[in-house]
Tab-separated table of C-alpha atoms in Angstrom:
chain	number	residue	atom	x	y	z
J	897	MET	CA	0.000	0.000	0.000
J	898	SER	CA	1.538	3.323	-1.097
J	899	THR	CA	1.663	6.280	1.259
J	900	GLN	CA	0.586	9.679	-0.025
J	901	LYS	CA	3.291	12.319	-0.209
J	902	PRO	CA	2.672	15.179	2.273
J	903	ILE	CA	1.193	18.288	0.691
J	904	LYS	CA	3.622	21.203	0.469
J	905	HIS	CA	2.043	24.656	0.867
J	906	TYR	CA	3.625	28.105	0.458
J	907	LEU	CA	1.840	30.286	3.009
J	908	GLN	CA	4.713	32.422	4.295
J	909	PHE	CA	8.350	32.922	3.372
J	910	SER	CA	9.675	30.676	6.135
J	911	ASP	CA	7.855	27.661	4.657
J	912	PHE	CA	10.854	26.902	2.406
J	913	THR	CA	14.429	26.119	3.394
J	914	LEU	CA	17.416	27.866	1.838
J	915	GLU	CA	18.103	24.722	-0.196
J	916	GLU	CA	14.560	24.789	-1.589
J	917	TYR	CA	14.831	28.478	-2.449
J	918	GLU	CA	18.133	27.954	-4.237
J	919	TYR	CA	16.582	25.154	-6.269
J	920	VAL	CA	13.498	27.181	-7.228
J	921	ILE	CA	15.681	30.196	-8.091
J	922	GLU	CA	17.654	28.034	-10.528
J	923	ARG	CA	14.403	26.727	-12.008
J	924	ALA	CA	13.138	30.303	-12.361
J	925	HIS	CA	16.299	31.156	-14.338
J	926	VAL	CA	15.673	28.181	-16.664
J	927	ILE	CA	11.973	28.950	-17.076
J	928	LYS	CA	12.629	32.643	-17.707
J	929	ARG	CA	15.221	31.791	-20.353
J	930	LYS	CA	12.724	29.543	-22.117
J	931	PHE	CA	10.128	32.334	-22.015
J	932	LYS	CA	12.554	34.874	-23.490
J	933	ASN	CA	13.572	32.439	-26.228
J	934	TYR	CA	9.937	31.626	-27.129
J	935	GLU	CA	10.504	27.980	-26.212
J	936	ILE	CA	7.286	26.107	-25.531
J	937	TYR	CA	7.420	24.550	-22.072
J	938	HIS	CA	4.252	22.719	-21.019
J	939	PRO	CA	4.969	20.467	-18.014
J	940	LEU	CA	1.514	21.119	-16.536
J	941	ILE	CA	-0.810	20.019	-19.341
J	942	ASP	CA	-4.252	19.196	-17.922
J	943	ARG	CA	-3.388	20.773	-14.555
J	944	THR	CA	-5.636	23.510	-13.151
J	945	LEU	CA	-4.869	26.458	-10.893
J	946	VAL	CA	-7.749	28.080	-9.028
J	947	MET	CA	-7.123	31.695	-8.001
J	948	VAL	CA	-9.253	32.937	-5.096
J	949	PHE	CA	-9.311	36.724	-4.728
J	950	GLU	CA	-10.810	38.428	-1.697
J	951	LYS	CA	-8.524	41.423	-2.388
J	952	ASN	CA	-8.155	43.082	-5.783
J	953	SER	CA	-4.938	42.781	-7.747
J	954	THR	CA	-3.206	43.552	-11.038
J	955	ARG	CA	0.220	41.904	-10.830
J	956	THR	CA	-0.857	38.898	-8.764
J	957	ARG	CA	-3.700	37.897	-11.070
J	958	LEU	CA	-1.811	38.550	-14.294
J	959	SER	CA	1.363	36.751	-13.210
J	960	PHE	CA	-0.414	33.654	-11.879
J	961	GLU	CA	-2.948	33.392	-14.694
J	962	ALA	CA	-0.478	34.010	-17.525
J	963	GLY	CA	2.111	31.808	-15.825
J	964	MET	CA	-0.212	28.816	-15.537
J	965	HIS	CA	-1.195	29.120	-19.196
J	966	GLN	CA	2.467	29.358	-20.205
J	967	LEU	CA	3.135	26.110	-18.318
J	968	GLY	CA	0.429	24.397	-20.367
J	969	GLY	CA	-2.233	24.403	-17.671
J	970	ALA	CA	-5.447	26.299	-17.046
J	971	ALA	CA	-6.257	29.030	-14.531
J	972	ILE	CA	-9.684	29.808	-13.065
J	973	TYR	CA	-10.368	33.181	-11.438
J	974	LEU	CA	-12.773	33.363	-8.503
J	975	ASN	CA	-13.608	36.377	-6.381
J	976	THR	CA	-16.031	36.761	-3.499
J	977	ARG	CA	-18.784	37.896	-5.891
J	978	ASP	CA	-18.437	34.685	-7.917
J	979	SER	CA	-18.139	32.142	-5.108
J	980	GLN	CA	-19.918	31.027	-1.975
J	981	LEU	CA	-17.135	32.562	0.121
J	982	GLY	CA	-18.843	35.895	-0.443
J	983	ARG	CA	-22.083	34.440	0.899
J	984	GLY	CA	-20.613	33.146	4.104
J	985	GLU	CA	-19.475	29.627	3.235
J	986	PRO	CA	-16.975	28.479	5.863
J	987	VAL	CA	-13.364	28.725	4.706
J	988	GLU	CA	-12.844	25.094	5.715
J	989	ASP	CA	-15.684	23.935	3.448
J	990	ALA	CA	-14.361	25.998	0.533
J	991	GLY	CA	-10.933	24.392	0.949
J	992	GLN	CA	-12.443	20.919	0.920
J	993	VAL	CA	-14.559	21.518	-2.193
J	994	MET	CA	-12.148	23.550	-4.336
J	995	SER	CA	-9.212	21.245	-3.724
J	996	ARG	CA	-11.185	18.249	-5.068
J	997	MET	CA	-11.626	19.999	-8.416
J	998	CYS	CA	-8.165	21.364	-9.206
J	999	ASP	CA	-4.451	20.733	-8.737
J	1000	ILE	CA	-3.228	23.863	-6.965
J	1001	ILE	CA	-4.817	26.952	-5.396
J	1002	MET	CA	-3.640	30.530	-4.940
J	1003	VAL	CA	-5.447	32.616	-2.314
J	1004	ARG	CA	-5.244	36.400	-1.906
J	1005	THR	CA	-7.135	37.344	1.234
J	1006	PHE	CA	-7.149	39.323	4.472
J	1007	GLY	CA	-6.006	37.617	7.695
J	1008	GLN	CA	-3.282	34.964	7.571
J	1009	ASP	CA	-5.562	32.752	9.649
J	1010	ILE	CA	-7.952	32.518	6.683
J	1011	ILE	CA	-5.369	31.007	4.341
J	1012	GLU	CA	-4.018	28.766	7.108
J	1013	ARG	CA	-7.509	27.357	7.707
J	1014	PHE	CA	-8.075	26.978	3.969
J	1015	ALA	CA	-4.788	25.100	3.511
J	1016	ALA	CA	-5.481	22.830	6.477
J	1017	ASN	CA	-8.566	21.594	4.596
J	1018	SER	CA	-7.029	21.422	1.127
J	1019	ARG	CA	-5.992	18.259	-0.709
J	1020	VAL	CA	-3.678	20.246	-2.998
J	1021	PRO	CA	-0.890	22.833	-2.516
J	1022	VAL	CA	-1.998	26.326	-1.515
J	1023	ILE	CA	0.015	29.472	-2.328
J	1024	ASN	CA	-0.258	32.776	-0.475
J	1025	GLY	CA	-0.901	35.492	-3.080
J	1026	LEU	CA	-1.022	38.085	-0.269
J	1027	THR	CA	-2.451	38.378	3.226
J	1028	ASN	CA	-2.433	41.239	5.717
J	1029	GLU	CA	0.571	39.658	7.424
J	1030	HIS	CA	2.668	38.179	4.600
J	1031	HIS	CA	3.500	38.611	0.903
J	1032	PRO	CA	6.025	35.824	0.245
J	1033	CYS	CA	5.696	35.626	-3.549
J	1034	GLN	CA	6.617	39.304	-3.927
J	1035	VAL	CA	9.669	39.070	-1.670
J	1036	PHE	CA	10.751	35.885	-3.459
J	1037	ALA	CA	10.552	37.761	-6.785
J	1038	ASP	CA	12.527	40.641	-5.254
J	1039	ILE	CA	15.300	38.333	-4.095
J	1040	PHE	CA	15.388	36.632	-7.503
J	1041	THR	CA	15.732	40.096	-9.067
J	1042	TYR	CA	18.632	40.902	-6.750
J	1043	TYR	CA	20.321	37.630	-7.761
J	1044	GLU	CA	19.958	38.587	-11.432
J	1045	HIS	CA	21.554	42.008	-10.985
J	1046	ARG	CA	24.032	41.534	-8.149
J	1047	GLY	CA	24.348	37.845	-7.297
J	1048	PRO	CA	23.576	36.186	-3.931
J	1049	ILE	CA	21.944	38.353	-1.274
J	1050	THR	CA	23.539	36.464	1.634
J	1051	GLY	CA	25.608	38.833	3.775
J	1052	LYS	CA	24.127	41.965	2.190
J	1053	THR	CA	22.156	44.778	3.834
J	1054	VAL	CA	18.583	45.566	2.807
J	1055	ALA	CA	16.878	48.794	3.913
J	1056	TRP	CA	13.121	48.856	4.477
J	1057	ILE	CA	11.738	52.402	4.604
J	1058	GLY	CA	8.080	52.999	5.434
J	1059	ASP	CA	5.124	51.038	6.714
J	1060	ALA	CA	5.425	47.966	8.925
J	1061	ASN	CA	3.335	45.846	6.591
J	1062	ASN	CA	3.159	42.366	5.052
J	1063	MET	CA	6.166	43.094	2.848
J	1064	LEU	CA	8.337	43.931	5.843
J	1065	TYR	CA	7.340	40.758	7.707
J	1066	SER	CA	8.181	38.628	4.661
J	1067	TRP	CA	11.515	40.460	4.308
J	1068	LEU	CA	12.280	39.684	7.959
J	1069	GLN	CA	11.650	35.990	7.357
J	1070	ALA	CA	13.772	36.159	4.203
J	1071	ALA	CA	16.661	37.686	6.174
J	1072	GLU	CA	16.628	34.672	8.480
J	1073	VAL	CA	16.487	32.156	5.600
J	1074	PHE	CA	19.079	33.802	3.334
J	1075	GLY	CA	21.365	35.253	5.996
J	1076	PHE	CA	21.273	38.965	5.193
J	1077	HIS	CA	20.609	41.977	7.448
J	1078	LEU	CA	17.591	44.266	7.368
J	1079	ASN	CA	17.720	47.965	8.304
J	1080	VAL	CA	14.198	49.015	9.254
J	1081	SER	CA	12.760	52.511	9.631
J	1082	THR	CA	9.060	53.015	10.295
J	1083	PRO	CA	7.401	56.185	11.655
J	1084	LYS	CA	6.329	56.363	15.286
J	1085	GLY	CA	2.941	54.780	15.751
J	1086	TYR	CA	3.477	52.435	12.806
J	1087	ASP	CA	5.898	50.090	14.524
J	1088	MET	CA	6.462	46.409	13.872
J	1089	ASP	CA	4.119	43.851	15.389
J	1090	MET	CA	6.712	41.861	17.298
J	1091	SER	CA	4.495	38.770	17.321
J	1092	LEU	CA	5.274	38.536	13.582
J	1093	VAL	CA	9.048	38.923	14.035
J	1094	SER	CA	11.055	35.741	14.552
J	1095	THR	CA	14.586	36.883	13.721
J	1096	ASP	CA	17.231	39.197	15.141
J	1097	ARG	CA	18.725	39.926	11.721
J	1098	TYR	CA	17.532	43.527	11.715
J	1099	THR	CA	18.384	46.941	13.161
J	1100	PHE	CA	15.749	49.595	13.767
J	1101	PHE	CA	16.464	53.242	12.876
J	1102	ASP	CA	14.394	56.261	13.916
J	1103	ASN	CA	15.904	58.185	11.008
J	1104	PRO	CA	15.105	56.639	7.584
J	1105	SER	CA	18.190	58.209	6.028
J	1106	ASP	CA	20.399	56.385	8.535
J	1107	ALA	CA	18.681	53.109	7.633
J	1108	CYS	CA	19.822	53.570	4.034
J	1109	ALA	CA	23.490	54.022	4.969
J	1110	GLY	CA	25.559	51.323	3.268
J	1111	ALA	CA	22.517	49.369	2.100
J	1112	HIS	CA	22.853	47.202	-1.007
J	1113	LEU	CA	19.104	47.292	-1.634
J	1114	VAL	CA	16.617	50.004	-0.655
J	1115	ASN	CA	12.994	48.941	-0.563
J	1116	THR	CA	9.719	50.714	0.145
J	1117	ASP	CA	5.980	50.376	-0.439
J	1118	VAL	CA	2.918	52.591	-0.498
J	1119	TRP	CA	2.272	54.287	2.824
J	1120	THR	CA	-1.384	53.256	2.871
J	1121	SER	CA	-1.763	49.548	2.191
J	1122	MET	CA	-4.972	47.940	0.934
J	1123	GLY	CA	-7.600	47.954	3.661
J	1124	TYR	CA	-6.232	51.036	5.454
J	1125	GLU	CA	-7.532	53.700	3.069
J	1126	GLU	CA	-9.463	55.524	5.796
J	1127	GLU	CA	-6.115	56.241	7.502
J	1128	ASN	CA	-4.617	57.862	4.398
J	1129	ALA	CA	-4.609	61.498	5.626
J	1130	ALA	CA	-3.101	60.570	8.997
J	1131	ARG	CA	-0.505	58.362	7.341
J	1132	LEU	CA	0.604	61.073	4.904
J	1133	LYS	CA	1.300	63.312	7.887
J	1134	ALA	CA	3.019	60.623	9.973
J	1135	PHE	CA	5.210	59.434	7.086
J	1136	ASP	CA	6.466	62.907	6.180
J	1137	GLY	CA	10.235	62.551	5.698
J	1138	TRP	CA	10.110	58.836	4.842
J	1139	ILE	CA	10.166	59.384	1.076
J	1140	VAL	CA	12.997	57.488	-0.631
J	1141	ASP	CA	14.697	60.294	-2.523
J	1142	SER	CA	18.080	60.827	-4.142
J	1143	ALA	CA	19.596	62.034	-0.853
J	1144	LYS	CA	18.725	58.759	0.860
J	1145	MET	CA	19.921	56.687	-2.111
J	1146	ALA	CA	23.208	58.618	-2.014
J	1147	ARG	CA	23.824	57.194	1.471
J	1148	ALA	CA	23.364	53.624	0.235
J	1149	ALA	CA	26.161	51.554	-1.296
J	1150	PRO	CA	27.368	52.895	-4.677
J	1151	ASP	CA	25.873	49.913	-6.511
J	1152	ALA	CA	22.655	49.824	-4.460
J	1153	LEU	CA	19.395	48.851	-6.144
J	1154	PHE	CA	15.965	50.352	-5.528
J	1155	MET	CA	12.847	48.178	-5.402
J	1156	HIS	CA	9.129	48.812	-4.941
J	1157	CYS	CA	6.423	46.147	-5.199
J	1158	LEU	CA	4.048	48.597	-6.969
J	1159	PRO	CA	1.727	50.367	-7.468
J	1160	ALA	CA	3.817	53.436	-6.581
J	1161	HIS	CA	2.891	57.020	-5.752
J	1162	ARG	CA	5.656	59.258	-7.029
J	1163	GLY	CA	6.229	62.143	-4.644
J	1164	GLU	CA	4.929	60.202	-1.622
J	1165	GLU	CA	6.926	57.101	-0.672
J	1166	VAL	CA	9.420	57.475	-3.546
J	1167	ALA	CA	10.748	60.345	-5.620
J	1168	ALA	CA	10.240	60.146	-9.381
J	1169	ASP	CA	13.974	60.465	-10.064
J	1170	VAL	CA	14.598	57.376	-7.903
J	1171	ILE	CA	11.911	55.006	-9.195
J	1172	ASP	CA	12.582	56.118	-12.784
J	1173	GLY	CA	16.328	56.394	-12.274
J	1174	PRO	CA	19.263	54.075	-13.095
J	1175	GLN	CA	19.307	52.281	-9.719
J	1176	SER	CA	15.653	51.254	-9.978
J	1177	VAL	CA	14.834	47.686	-11.033
J	1178	VAL	CA	11.091	47.878	-10.381
J	1179	TRP	CA	10.075	46.718	-13.876
J	1180	ASP	CA	12.344	43.661	-13.730
J	1181	GLU	CA	11.004	43.055	-10.230
J	1182	ALA	CA	7.393	43.181	-11.452
J	1183	GLU	CA	8.090	40.863	-14.402
J	1184	ASN	CA	9.885	38.386	-12.181
J	1185	ARG	CA	6.680	37.652	-10.284
J	1186	LEU	CA	5.746	35.684	-13.425
J	1187	HIS	CA	8.922	33.620	-13.639
J	1188	VAL	CA	9.337	32.947	-9.912
J	1189	GLN	CA	5.718	31.878	-9.505
J	1190	LYS	CA	5.954	29.551	-12.515
J	1191	ALA	CA	8.962	27.891	-10.876
J	1192	LEU	CA	7.123	27.797	-7.547
J	1193	ILE	CA	4.054	26.129	-9.082
J	1194	GLU	CA	6.253	23.648	-10.937
J	1195	TYR	CA	8.058	22.721	-7.710
J	1196	LEU	CA	4.892	22.347	-5.648
J	1197	LEU	CA	3.265	20.102	-8.274
J	1198	LEU	CA	6.188	18.170	-9.765
J	1199	GLY	CA	8.923	18.311	-7.136
J	1200	ARG	CA	12.579	18.482	-8.151
J	1201	LEU	CA	13.372	18.143	-11.849
J	1202	ASP	CA	16.522	17.888	-13.932
J	1203	GLN	CA	17.770	21.493	-14.012
J	1204	GLN	CA	18.250	21.389	-17.783
J	1205	SER	CA	14.717	20.234	-18.549
């Protein structure tokens, strides 16, 4: 009697080991090269991805849906208007039903507890497309982008300037996995939730300019994340001085990169001459969501493959 292989989910950045990340990064390089060379690569024929959206998205939907098609599979989009989740069906029941009709599921939702409950009742791998607490796919794409431009991120310094949000918590987990250091600067009143911090690989700075000093990568995000729109006016006032501008980038390492997960508000969290300047890799970063997530889906469904395949 054969035993079923345990289901591997990707719900937060710490779910993978460094060895797994290094493998998936190499696969992402291979898959991206095939894409750029117009090589057909269809390892997932007759496989189906269901995408559950309780929060709106541009990059997440496009990258997952296009990526699944490019791998030879099919993608189905569901939002709360189109499914029983919007009518109060228990998350556990939705996980049971959906996972019997597809091969892999991506969920973009609110609390991390929702996706954890969903995954606990799923027969197939579940990927976190974003929750209030974590955004692992974006940070994975960011690290892949750093590898492309500068090589391994181990031992480097990353500056996070702005809100203590899901991106920051995924970066903190990434620092522990990859062995780099995070310089963090958030305004007073918008401090880190220490229950979501499980590493000491960071230093907090009251002054955001000091956090950028010597950094190899400077990263920020919108000051008002999805779901906090009613706080926008208060946040604009509190975050005054936290804009990533040329003066802050000048304090970073000479070859420092700038990243932003987008959408961006020029003149608020980042100056136009930074995001549109020579140190910015935001467009590569956005595109790499596609390639990293294709490699992630491949790994979750097929396991380790010959790197040349």
